[in-house]
Structures are given as C-alpha cells and as structure tokens.
mmCIF file of C-alpha atoms in Angstrom:
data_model
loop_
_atom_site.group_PDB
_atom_site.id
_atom_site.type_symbol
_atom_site.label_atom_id
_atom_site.label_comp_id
_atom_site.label_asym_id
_atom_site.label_seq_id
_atom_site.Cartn_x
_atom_site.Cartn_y
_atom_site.Cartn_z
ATOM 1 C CA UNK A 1 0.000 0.000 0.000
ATOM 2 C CA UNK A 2 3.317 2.273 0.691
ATOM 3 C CA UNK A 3 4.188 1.355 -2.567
ATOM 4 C CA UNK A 4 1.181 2.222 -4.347
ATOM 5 C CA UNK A 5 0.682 4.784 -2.575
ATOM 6 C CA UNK A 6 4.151 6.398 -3.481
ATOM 7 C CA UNK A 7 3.047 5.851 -7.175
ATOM 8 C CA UNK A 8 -0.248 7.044 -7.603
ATOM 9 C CA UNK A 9 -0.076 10.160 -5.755
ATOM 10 C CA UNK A 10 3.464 11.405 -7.599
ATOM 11 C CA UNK A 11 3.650 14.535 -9.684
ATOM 12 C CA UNK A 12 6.111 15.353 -12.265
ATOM 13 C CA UNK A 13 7.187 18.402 -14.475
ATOM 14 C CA UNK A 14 9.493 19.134 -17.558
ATOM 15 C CA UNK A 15 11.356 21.744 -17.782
ATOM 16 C CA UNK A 16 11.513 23.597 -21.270
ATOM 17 C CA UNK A 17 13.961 26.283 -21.859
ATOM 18 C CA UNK A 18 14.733 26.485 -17.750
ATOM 19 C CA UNK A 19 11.062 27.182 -17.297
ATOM 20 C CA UNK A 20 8.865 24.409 -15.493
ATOM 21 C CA UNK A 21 5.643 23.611 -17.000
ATOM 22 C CA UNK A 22 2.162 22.818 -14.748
ATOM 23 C CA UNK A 23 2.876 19.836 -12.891
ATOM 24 C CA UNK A 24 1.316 16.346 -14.166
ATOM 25 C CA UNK A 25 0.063 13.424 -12.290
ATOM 26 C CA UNK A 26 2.261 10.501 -13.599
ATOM 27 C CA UNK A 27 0.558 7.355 -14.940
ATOM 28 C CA UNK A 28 3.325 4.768 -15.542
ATOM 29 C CA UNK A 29 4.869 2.876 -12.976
ATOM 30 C CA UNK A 30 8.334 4.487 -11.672
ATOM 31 C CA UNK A 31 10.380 6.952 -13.853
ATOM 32 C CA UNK A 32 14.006 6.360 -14.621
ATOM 33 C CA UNK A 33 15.824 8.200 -11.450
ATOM 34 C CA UNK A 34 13.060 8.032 -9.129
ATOM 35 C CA UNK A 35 14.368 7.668 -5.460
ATOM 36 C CA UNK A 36 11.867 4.532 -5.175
ATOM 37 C CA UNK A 37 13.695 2.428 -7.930
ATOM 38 C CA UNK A 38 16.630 1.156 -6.039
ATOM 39 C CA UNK A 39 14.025 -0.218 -3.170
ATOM 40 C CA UNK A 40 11.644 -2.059 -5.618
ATOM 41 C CA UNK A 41 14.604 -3.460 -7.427
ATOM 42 C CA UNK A 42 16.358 -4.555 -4.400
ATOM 43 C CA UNK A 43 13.111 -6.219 -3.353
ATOM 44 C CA UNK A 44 12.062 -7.925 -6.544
ATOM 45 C CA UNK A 45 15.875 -9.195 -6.871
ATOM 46 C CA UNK A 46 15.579 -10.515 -3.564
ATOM 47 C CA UNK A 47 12.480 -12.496 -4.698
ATOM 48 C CA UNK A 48 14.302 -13.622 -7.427
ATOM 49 C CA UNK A 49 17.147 -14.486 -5.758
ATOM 50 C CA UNK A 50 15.248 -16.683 -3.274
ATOM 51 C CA UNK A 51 13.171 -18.505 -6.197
ATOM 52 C CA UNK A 52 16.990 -19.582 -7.871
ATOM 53 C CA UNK A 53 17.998 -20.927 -4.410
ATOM 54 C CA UNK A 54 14.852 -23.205 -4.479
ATOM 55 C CA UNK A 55 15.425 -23.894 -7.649
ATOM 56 C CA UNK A 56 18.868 -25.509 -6.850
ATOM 57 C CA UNK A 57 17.701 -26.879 -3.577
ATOM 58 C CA UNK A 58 14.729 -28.874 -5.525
ATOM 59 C CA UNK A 59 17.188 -29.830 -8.453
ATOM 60 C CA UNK A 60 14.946 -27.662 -10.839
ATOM 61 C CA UNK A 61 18.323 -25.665 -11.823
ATOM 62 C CA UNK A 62 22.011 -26.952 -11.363
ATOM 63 C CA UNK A 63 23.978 -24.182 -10.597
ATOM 64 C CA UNK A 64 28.039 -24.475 -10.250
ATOM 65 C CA UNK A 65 29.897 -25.777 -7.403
ATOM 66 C CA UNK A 66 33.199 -24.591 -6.536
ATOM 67 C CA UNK A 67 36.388 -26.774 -5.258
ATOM 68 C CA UNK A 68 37.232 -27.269 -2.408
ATOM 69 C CA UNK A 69 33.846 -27.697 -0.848
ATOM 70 C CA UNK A 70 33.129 -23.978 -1.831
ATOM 71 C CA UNK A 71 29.447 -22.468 -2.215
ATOM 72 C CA UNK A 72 27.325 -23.565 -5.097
ATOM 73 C CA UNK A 73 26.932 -20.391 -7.443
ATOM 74 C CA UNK A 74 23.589 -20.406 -9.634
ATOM 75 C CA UNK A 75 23.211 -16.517 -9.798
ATOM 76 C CA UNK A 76 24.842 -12.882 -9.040
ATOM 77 C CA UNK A 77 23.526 -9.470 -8.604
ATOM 78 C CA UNK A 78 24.589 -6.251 -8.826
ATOM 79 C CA UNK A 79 22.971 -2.971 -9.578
ATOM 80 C CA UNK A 80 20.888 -3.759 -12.701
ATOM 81 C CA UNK A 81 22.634 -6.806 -13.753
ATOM 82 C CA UNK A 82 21.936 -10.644 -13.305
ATOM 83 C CA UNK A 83 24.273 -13.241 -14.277
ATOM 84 C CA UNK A 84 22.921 -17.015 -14.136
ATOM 85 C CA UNK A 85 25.523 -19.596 -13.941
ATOM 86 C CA UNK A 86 24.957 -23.324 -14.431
ATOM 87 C CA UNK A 87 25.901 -26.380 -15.645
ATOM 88 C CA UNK A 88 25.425 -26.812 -19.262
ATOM 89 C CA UNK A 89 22.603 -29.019 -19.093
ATOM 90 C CA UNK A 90 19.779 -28.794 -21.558
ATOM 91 C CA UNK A 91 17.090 -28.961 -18.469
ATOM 92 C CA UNK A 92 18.946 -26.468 -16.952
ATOM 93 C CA UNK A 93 18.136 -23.480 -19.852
ATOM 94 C CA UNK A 94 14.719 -24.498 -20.343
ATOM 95 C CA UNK A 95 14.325 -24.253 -16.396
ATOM 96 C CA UNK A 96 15.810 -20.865 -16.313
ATOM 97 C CA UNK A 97 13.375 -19.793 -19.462
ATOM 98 C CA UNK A 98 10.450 -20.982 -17.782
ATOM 99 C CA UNK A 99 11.788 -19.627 -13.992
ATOM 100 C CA UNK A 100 12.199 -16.154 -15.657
ATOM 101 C CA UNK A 101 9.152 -15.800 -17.349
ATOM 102 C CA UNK A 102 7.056 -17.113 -14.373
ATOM 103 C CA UNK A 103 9.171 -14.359 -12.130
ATOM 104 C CA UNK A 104 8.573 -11.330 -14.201
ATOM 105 C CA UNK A 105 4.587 -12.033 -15.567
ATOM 106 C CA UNK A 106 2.677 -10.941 -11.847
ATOM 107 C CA UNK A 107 5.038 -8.405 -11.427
ATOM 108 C CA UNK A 108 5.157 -6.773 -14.851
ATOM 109 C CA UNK A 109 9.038 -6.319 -15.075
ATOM 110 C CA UNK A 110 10.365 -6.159 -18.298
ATOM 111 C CA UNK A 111 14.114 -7.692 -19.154
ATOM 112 C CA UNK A 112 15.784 -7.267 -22.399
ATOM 113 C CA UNK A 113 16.457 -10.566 -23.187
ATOM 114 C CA UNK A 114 17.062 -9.545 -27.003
ATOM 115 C CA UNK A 115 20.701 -7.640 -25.299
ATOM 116 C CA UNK A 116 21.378 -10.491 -23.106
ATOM 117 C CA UNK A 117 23.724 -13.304 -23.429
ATOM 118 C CA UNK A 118 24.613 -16.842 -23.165
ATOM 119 C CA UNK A 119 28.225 -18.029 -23.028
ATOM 120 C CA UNK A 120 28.940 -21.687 -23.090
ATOM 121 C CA UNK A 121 32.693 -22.751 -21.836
ATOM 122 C CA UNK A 122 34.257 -25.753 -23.959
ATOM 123 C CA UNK A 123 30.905 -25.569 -26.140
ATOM 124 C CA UNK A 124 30.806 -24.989 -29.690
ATOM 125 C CA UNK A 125 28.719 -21.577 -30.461
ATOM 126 C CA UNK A 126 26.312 -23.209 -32.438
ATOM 127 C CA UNK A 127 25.678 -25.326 -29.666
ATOM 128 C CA UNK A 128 25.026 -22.230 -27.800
ATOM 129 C CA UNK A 129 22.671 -20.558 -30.334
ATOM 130 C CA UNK A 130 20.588 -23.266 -30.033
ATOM 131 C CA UNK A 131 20.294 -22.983 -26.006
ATOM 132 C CA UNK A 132 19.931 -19.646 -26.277
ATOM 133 C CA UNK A 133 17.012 -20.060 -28.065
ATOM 134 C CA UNK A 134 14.440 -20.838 -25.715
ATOM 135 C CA UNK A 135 15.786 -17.500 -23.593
ATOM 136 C CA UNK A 136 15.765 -15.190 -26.078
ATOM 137 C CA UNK A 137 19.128 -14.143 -26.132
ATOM 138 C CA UNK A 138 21.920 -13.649 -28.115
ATOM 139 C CA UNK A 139 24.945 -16.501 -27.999
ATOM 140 C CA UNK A 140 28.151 -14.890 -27.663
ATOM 141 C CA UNK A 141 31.691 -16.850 -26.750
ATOM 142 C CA UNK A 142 34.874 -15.899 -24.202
ATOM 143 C CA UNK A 143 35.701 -13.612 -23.270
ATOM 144 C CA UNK A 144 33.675 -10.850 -22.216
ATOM 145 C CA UNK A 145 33.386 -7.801 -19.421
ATOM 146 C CA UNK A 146 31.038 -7.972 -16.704
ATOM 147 C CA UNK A 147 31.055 -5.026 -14.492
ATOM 148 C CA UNK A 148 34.459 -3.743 -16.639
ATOM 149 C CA UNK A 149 36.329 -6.986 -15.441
ATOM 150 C CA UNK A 150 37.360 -9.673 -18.639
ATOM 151 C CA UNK A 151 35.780 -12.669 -17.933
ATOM 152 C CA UNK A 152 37.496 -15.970 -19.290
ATOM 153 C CA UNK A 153 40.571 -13.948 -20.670
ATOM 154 C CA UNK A 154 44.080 -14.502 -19.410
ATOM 155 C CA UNK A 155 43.552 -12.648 -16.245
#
C-alpha cells in the first residue's frame, strides 16, 4: 500500500527552456531516477534471488559448485545486472526460461532478453545458439566484461 501509494499520488514536471511547466500526475509505474527504484529493485531481486535458491535446492536448476567444498553459485547481482551460472545441461536453460518468465509475468518487469547473453565454456557456439534459443538471447563466446572486469581472458 506504501508502494502504491508512493506511485499514484506522484507529480512530475518538464522543464523547457529552464522554465517548469504545470505539474502532471504521472501514470506509468516508476520513472528512470526516481528515489523509489533502487528499493523495488532490491526487493524484486531478492524475490528472485530466493526462487533460484529453491530452484537448486529442488534440483529444478544446477547451478556451479566450486572446489574445495566452496558455495554452489547459480546466480549474481549487482545494480541492474543478473548473471545465471549453471551447468550446461539442456534442463537447466529451459528451467531458467520458464523460472524467468514465471518471475517477471505478476510483477510486470520487463528484461531485455534480445541484449542479453549466453556463453557456453568448452561448447561450440552453435551449440550455444541453439540454447539460447528458448531464452531469447543472443549466444556470444569468451571472453567478455562484466562489471568492466574480462571474464574468461588470461587474467
């Protein structure tokens, strides 16, 4: 009800030429800056981050384990960016797909799956074209930057 409240009772203006129009009750979820985005992405991330836990718990998604009796890694998050990691498993992409879709529908979030990526290590890329089908996305090989660090480079 915070929430809600927060966005149905915010007003907005534009400024043209350094003069402020009337203001305008706004009709479309949050705008891009608005104080309130951090908080509702923290919370649906946390949601989401919850769900892939399950996931791996219930052996719905396999994520990666690390040696020496590390933690098992099926997901990170950081500002506006989610990274999935997995074993290459054909299950294991159509899970994600259908995880995904199912976590953004109720809540109306919208991902641009057409500028995401899938990266398969040791796989052929048309191997990974055709698992990154079902997602949407664009295959892609090593390396890459995530958050301005190389990823599968010579560090």
């Amino acid at each position: 009800m915070w929430i809600n409240g927060c966005l149905t009772s915010s007003k907005a203006f534009v400024l043209i030429n350094e003069s402020p129009t009337d203001n305008f009750t706004t009709s479309k979820g949050v705008c891009h800056g608005d104080p309130l985005s951090p908080f509702l992405f923290i919370t649906a991330m946390k949601e989401l981050s919850v769900e892939m836990k399950e996931a791996c718990v219930n052996g719905v998604f396999q994520g990666l384990q690390l040696p020496n009796r590390g933690p098992l890694i099926s997901h990170l998050l950081y500002a506006n960016d989610a990274l999935f990691i997995g074993e290459w498993l054909e299950h294991n992409v159509k899970n994600l797909a259908i995880i995904l879709r199912f976590f953004m529908h109720p809540r109306v979030l919208k991902s641009t799956f057409n500028k995401s990526r899938v990266f398969g290590v040791g796989v052929e890329l048309d191997e990974v074209a055709r698992w990154a089908c079902p997602l949407g996305c664009e295959p892609s090989v090593l390396p890459f930057n995530y958050l301005g660090v190389p990823v599968g480079a010579n560090m």
